[in-house]
XYZ file of C-alpha atoms in Angstrom:
383
model
C 0.076 -0.273 0.095
C 2.757 2.351 1.087
C 4.696 1.449 -2.679
C 1.282 2.439 -4.453
C 0.972 5.753 -2.568
C 4.793 6.231 -2.997
C 4.410 6.083 -6.848
C 0.537 8.400 -6.930
C 2.977 10.829 -4.885
C 5.829 10.421 -7.129
C 3.523 10.553 -10.490
C 1.417 14.180 -8.891
C 4.697 15.412 -8.370
C 6.065 15.229 -11.904
C 2.820 16.409 -13.317
C 3.486 19.357 -11.121
C 7.034 20.035 -12.092
C 6.056 20.050 -16.197
C 3.850 22.892 -15.112
C 6.104 25.541 -16.745
C 6.117 29.590 -16.867
C 6.400 30.024 -20.684
C 6.590 33.846 -22.222
C 6.443 33.846 -25.903
C 6.903 36.663 -28.473
C 4.562 36.774 -31.752
C 3.921 39.153 -34.417
C 0.276 40.949 -34.463
C -1.971 39.585 -36.772
C -5.211 40.254 -37.859
C -6.348 36.713 -38.082
C -5.713 33.244 -36.283
C -2.406 31.372 -37.733
C -3.027 29.188 -40.923
C -1.973 26.140 -38.796
C -3.359 26.408 -35.485
C -2.271 23.428 -34.087
C -0.293 22.777 -30.100
C 0.242 26.398 -29.837
C -1.590 29.485 -28.267
C -1.978 32.221 -30.319
C -3.103 35.717 -30.154
C -5.131 37.871 -32.911
C -6.042 41.676 -32.984
C -8.153 44.011 -35.309
C -8.925 47.142 -34.978
C -12.826 47.747 -35.394
C -13.334 51.210 -35.448
C -11.472 54.478 -35.141
C -12.686 58.011 -33.771
C -11.476 61.460 -34.203
C -12.448 63.377 -30.329
C -12.850 67.213 -30.244
C -9.234 67.746 -28.347
C -8.002 65.623 -31.334
C -7.590 62.586 -29.801
C -8.163 59.555 -31.739
C -10.111 56.620 -29.852
C -9.161 52.925 -31.556
C -11.646 49.969 -30.661
C -10.279 46.359 -31.050
C -11.130 43.026 -30.514
C -9.061 40.295 -29.818
C -8.989 36.766 -29.092
C -6.458 34.365 -27.680
C -6.688 30.537 -28.106
C -5.019 27.397 -26.642
C -4.908 24.364 -29.098
C -2.113 22.466 -26.532
C -3.203 19.340 -24.753
C -2.694 21.667 -21.666
C -4.560 24.498 -19.709
C -2.877 27.598 -20.140
C -3.127 29.596 -16.814
C -2.358 32.919 -15.151
C -1.310 34.377 -18.990
C -1.065 37.729 -19.360
C -0.746 39.456 -22.900
C 1.438 42.890 -23.284
C 1.545 45.329 -25.443
C 3.706 48.553 -26.365
C 1.641 51.739 -26.173
C 2.663 55.465 -26.338
C 2.932 57.706 -23.618
C -0.390 59.206 -23.815
C -2.477 55.984 -24.179
C -5.398 55.986 -22.076
C -7.938 52.853 -21.655
C -11.533 53.874 -22.149
C -13.297 50.811 -21.754
C -12.779 46.753 -21.880
C -15.468 43.863 -22.313
C -14.583 40.902 -20.815
C -11.092 41.391 -20.083
C -9.477 43.264 -17.981
C -6.600 46.144 -19.063
C -4.093 48.445 -17.143
C -0.996 50.505 -18.755
C 2.535 50.793 -16.544
C 5.309 52.311 -18.513
C 4.297 52.152 -22.277
C 3.200 48.595 -21.651
C -0.630 47.599 -22.393
C -1.533 44.470 -20.453
C -4.389 42.433 -21.091
C -5.430 39.618 -18.574
C -9.199 38.217 -18.005
C -11.113 38.344 -14.859
C -13.233 35.849 -15.463
C -11.474 33.651 -13.323
C -8.557 33.811 -10.206
C -6.450 31.960 -12.369
C -7.484 33.825 -15.708
C -7.396 30.335 -17.726
C -7.556 29.448 -21.063
C -8.656 25.829 -21.503
C -7.011 23.188 -23.721
C -8.898 23.689 -27.099
C -10.673 26.561 -26.312
C -10.635 30.645 -26.830
C -11.223 33.508 -25.120
C -13.123 36.923 -26.762
C -12.121 40.414 -25.467
C -12.158 43.802 -26.518
C -11.040 47.677 -25.463
C -11.483 51.019 -26.399
C -8.199 53.118 -26.285
C -7.545 56.935 -26.554
C -4.117 58.524 -27.779
C -2.781 61.467 -29.493
C -0.589 59.342 -31.534
C -1.628 56.386 -33.966
C -1.586 53.452 -32.363
C -0.002 50.076 -34.782
C 0.792 47.147 -32.868
C 3.581 45.087 -34.716
C 4.090 42.965 -31.917
C 2.928 41.115 -28.330
C 4.721 38.889 -25.707
C 2.577 36.476 -24.104
C 2.672 35.081 -20.892
C 1.235 32.195 -18.620
C 1.886 28.886 -16.885
C 1.208 25.442 -19.347
C -1.030 23.324 -16.904
C -0.755 19.647 -17.504
C -4.662 18.026 -16.507
C -4.137 15.568 -13.522
C -6.658 13.055 -15.022
C -3.988 10.515 -15.085
C -2.715 11.106 -11.954
C -6.833 11.050 -10.132
C -6.654 7.376 -12.172
C -3.985 5.960 -10.581
C -5.092 7.811 -7.081
C -8.263 6.022 -7.763
C -6.615 2.044 -8.443
C -4.400 3.079 -5.214
C -7.535 3.309 -3.144
C -8.993 0.137 -4.795
C -6.223 -1.359 -4.418
C -6.220 -1.485 -0.734
C -9.591 -3.976 -0.938
C -8.290 -6.266 -3.818
C -5.495 -8.187 -5.735
C -7.858 -7.360 -8.470
C -7.524 -3.773 -8.204
C -3.579 -3.896 -7.653
C -3.301 -5.345 -11.169
C -5.329 -2.731 -12.936
C -3.062 -0.057 -11.314
C -0.348 -1.952 -13.098
C -1.827 -2.578 -16.373
C -2.993 1.312 -16.423
C 0.579 2.392 -15.338
C 1.523 0.525 -18.263
C -1.056 2.259 -20.972
C 0.215 5.362 -19.314
C 3.940 4.972 -20.013
C 3.724 3.292 -23.384
C 0.767 6.269 -24.701
C 3.986 8.276 -23.854
C 6.710 6.291 -25.590
C 4.460 6.682 -28.525
C 4.054 10.518 -28.410
C 7.536 10.705 -27.782
C 8.521 8.619 -30.879
C 5.782 10.512 -32.914
C 7.432 14.059 -32.070
C 11.110 12.868 -32.867
C 10.097 11.724 -36.392
C 7.866 15.218 -36.809
C 11.074 17.096 -35.585
C 13.814 15.192 -38.035
C 10.878 16.077 -40.998
C 11.491 19.626 -39.815
C 15.090 19.934 -38.931
C 15.967 18.057 -42.740
C 13.630 20.319 -44.459
C 14.719 23.520 -43.005
C 18.474 22.547 -43.052
C 17.740 21.924 -46.956
C 16.558 25.691 -47.199
C 19.590 27.056 -45.427
C 21.790 25.248 -47.321
C 20.119 27.203 -50.324
C 20.429 30.293 -48.439
C 24.317 30.015 -47.934
C 25.504 28.550 -51.171
C 24.517 32.111 -52.490
C 27.928 32.945 -50.756
C 30.828 30.398 -51.007
C 32.483 32.210 -47.725
C 29.287 31.733 -45.895
C 28.707 27.794 -46.277
C 27.612 26.476 -43.089
C 26.864 30.053 -41.476
C 23.236 29.477 -40.919
C 23.681 25.594 -39.393
C 26.629 27.223 -37.360
C 24.232 30.477 -36.128
C 21.702 27.138 -35.594
C 24.057 25.531 -32.835
C 24.950 28.666 -31.565
C 21.441 29.780 -30.828
C 20.670 26.201 -29.174
C 23.339 26.264 -26.725
C 22.452 29.529 -25.813
C 19.225 28.450 -24.963
C 20.061 25.596 -23.253
C 22.828 27.612 -20.931
C 19.841 30.104 -19.911
C 17.906 27.319 -18.946
C 15.374 26.935 -21.561
C 13.413 23.821 -22.358
C 14.407 21.513 -24.732
C 11.144 22.588 -27.276
C 12.383 25.811 -26.784
C 16.016 24.954 -27.526
C 14.867 23.371 -30.595
C 12.514 26.058 -31.772
C 15.453 28.465 -31.559
C 18.117 26.276 -33.326
C 15.101 25.755 -36.075
C 14.896 30.088 -36.316
C 19.288 29.923 -36.290
C 18.426 28.011 -39.326
C 16.573 29.915 -41.182
C 17.107 33.571 -40.178
C 19.022 34.509 -43.570
C 16.196 33.345 -45.961
C 15.510 36.915 -47.198
C 19.265 37.180 -48.794
C 17.261 34.514 -51.513
C 15.874 37.626 -52.875
C 19.462 39.255 -53.158
C 21.293 39.272 -56.242
C 24.301 37.274 -56.169
C 26.518 40.052 -57.246
C 25.564 42.056 -53.928
C 25.548 39.659 -51.793
C 29.532 38.814 -52.976
C 30.434 42.498 -54.040
C 34.064 42.681 -52.368
C 34.452 46.801 -52.801
C 32.125 49.336 -50.728
C 28.252 48.984 -51.519
C 26.714 51.701 -53.055
C 23.155 53.421 -50.623
C 20.770 51.207 -52.815
C 22.773 48.094 -52.631
C 23.038 48.720 -48.780
C 19.010 49.082 -48.864
C 18.689 45.898 -50.735
C 20.728 43.988 -48.598
C 18.702 45.620 -45.481
C 15.609 44.283 -47.097
C 16.362 40.643 -46.920
C 14.949 41.238 -43.212
C 11.291 42.326 -44.218
C 11.677 40.245 -47.567
C 12.463 36.945 -45.694
C 9.182 37.886 -43.508
C 7.169 38.078 -46.510
C 8.462 34.686 -47.354
C 7.158 33.376 -44.420
C 3.823 35.558 -43.966
C 1.988 31.947 -44.260
C 4.289 29.771 -41.906
C 2.982 30.352 -38.789
C 3.846 26.879 -36.499
C 7.248 28.151 -35.099
C 6.449 31.965 -34.739
C 10.235 32.143 -33.197
C 11.140 31.756 -37.089
C 9.265 34.833 -37.858
C 10.857 36.753 -35.293
C 14.122 35.611 -35.660
C 14.032 36.229 -39.536
C 12.439 39.814 -39.388
C 14.045 41.521 -35.891
C 17.639 39.350 -36.145
C 19.197 42.759 -37.578
C 17.845 44.983 -34.490
C 20.413 46.507 -32.014
C 19.902 46.489 -28.844
C 20.288 50.508 -28.676
C 17.076 51.060 -31.368
C 19.543 51.785 -34.282
C 19.323 48.315 -36.145
C 17.215 47.730 -38.965
C 14.530 47.357 -39.773
C 11.867 48.531 -37.395
C 14.315 50.241 -35.146
C 13.259 48.228 -32.322
C 15.313 48.700 -28.735
C 16.150 47.021 -25.996
C 13.390 43.998 -24.348
C 11.146 45.360 -27.314
C 13.183 42.728 -29.680
C 12.091 39.270 -29.232
C 14.218 37.243 -27.382
C 14.951 34.712 -30.373
C 16.134 37.791 -32.375
C 19.074 39.080 -30.067
C 20.354 35.339 -29.548
C 20.159 35.010 -33.034
C 22.239 38.051 -33.689
C 24.095 37.934 -31.930
C 25.349 34.768 -32.998
C 24.602 35.689 -36.419
C 27.793 38.502 -35.698
C 29.826 36.053 -33.856
C 29.887 34.304 -36.891
C 30.449 36.831 -39.102
C 33.480 38.081 -37.016
C 34.706 34.059 -36.559
C 34.944 33.509 -40.444
C 36.591 34.795 -43.624
C 34.543 36.861 -45.827
C 34.883 38.315 -49.607
C 35.801 41.707 -48.074
C 38.186 41.002 -45.198
C 39.472 37.987 -42.634
C 38.230 36.666 -39.785
C 38.984 38.114 -36.407
C 40.918 36.722 -33.766
C 39.523 35.511 -30.930
C 41.103 38.064 -28.702
C 39.272 40.333 -30.624
C 35.961 38.678 -31.205
C 35.598 39.004 -27.128
C 36.750 42.601 -27.010
C 34.167 43.593 -29.661
C 31.133 41.586 -27.824
C 32.154 43.376 -24.683
C 32.516 47.031 -26.282
C 29.376 46.233 -28.190
C 27.879 45.330 -24.813
C 24.479 47.341 -24.534
C 24.762 49.047 -27.773
C 24.581 46.221 -30.569
C 23.900 43.467 -28.184
C 21.248 42.538 -25.295
C 23.619 42.818 -22.371
C 22.821 40.023 -20.458
C 23.475 37.634 -23.635
C 27.325 38.685 -23.992
C 28.469 36.557 -21.003
C 26.917 33.488 -22.361
C 28.722 33.665 -25.809
C 31.912 34.777 -24.384
C 31.449 31.703 -21.870
C 30.802 29.526 -24.487
C 34.064 30.778 -26.693
C 36.656 30.756 -23.581
C 35.687 27.379 -22.468
C 35.506 26.260 -25.736
C 32.380 24.699 -26.406
C 31.362 27.162 -29.639
C 34.577 25.229 -31.734
C 32.514 22.119 -30.988
C 29.429 22.662 -32.289
């Protein structure tokens, strides 16, 4: 009996441990993504706009947050950046507040603000501002909580086990079925990941082959991004998503001519403009690819700078999605560590010096120590 109670306690603890706090970044969409499977997504639509007598503008928005995973999404909050003078005039089916140019949206329907598995919540709000309100990206945070169904069944079987040997057999059979189900799901996920990885590596090879000096660049950037995510304590799936984002970050270069990419002399203003457009062109190529939002964020924002002087959207600080900040610094490291058509690669000492010099300017200051540690302990040369 004690053994069964211990087994049930361990099962409950493991399920509780898997209930992790997550934060995802997404580009704002006016409609749900084409592929809605196994993700949490947010969509927003401006439904009306008015001008007040004091020259303020009123904007009415309808929003939706949907959960298509097999877990419940609890304690969630959506974060949007707004201008200084933004005021909340009204809300429906949600609770909103503004702090330091951030609009926070949650649901007041229960104490845990829950969006159950395979369900959605609709809401809306009315904002007033003297500036145009156009949302480009959002942060969605919350806790993914596994359902306790299997755990409850185990507890029931534990109680029955104290009365008969038949119940004890049932517990063993049930435990085997649950374990087998998890093993099958794991193999299916591994197979799906192999298909995705092979497909993306094929695309990254097309990208890198446009420049003989950058062959293997995307694969290396992907490996660096995954290792940084691992050192930052992110879960395995997030590490894998960041790896995929690294593989695809330069897909927009497929739209840039080889003559411009491989030019050894100084680029003209028009040519530099074409280079910069590879971020927005890449995002346009992936506009219907919404299954992994980390990829879209990396493609569009990996040349943004922490001080706001990057391109093309001039985002700064934490407004730049984390995956783009990580891929951006990994991309810069690989550029410094490889020979290019216009210069030789930098020494290790100079690379570390450049990373320190650009800390807080080009790069997120919190990310620089992770990359430098990878260089100093030799991990980066083994990836």
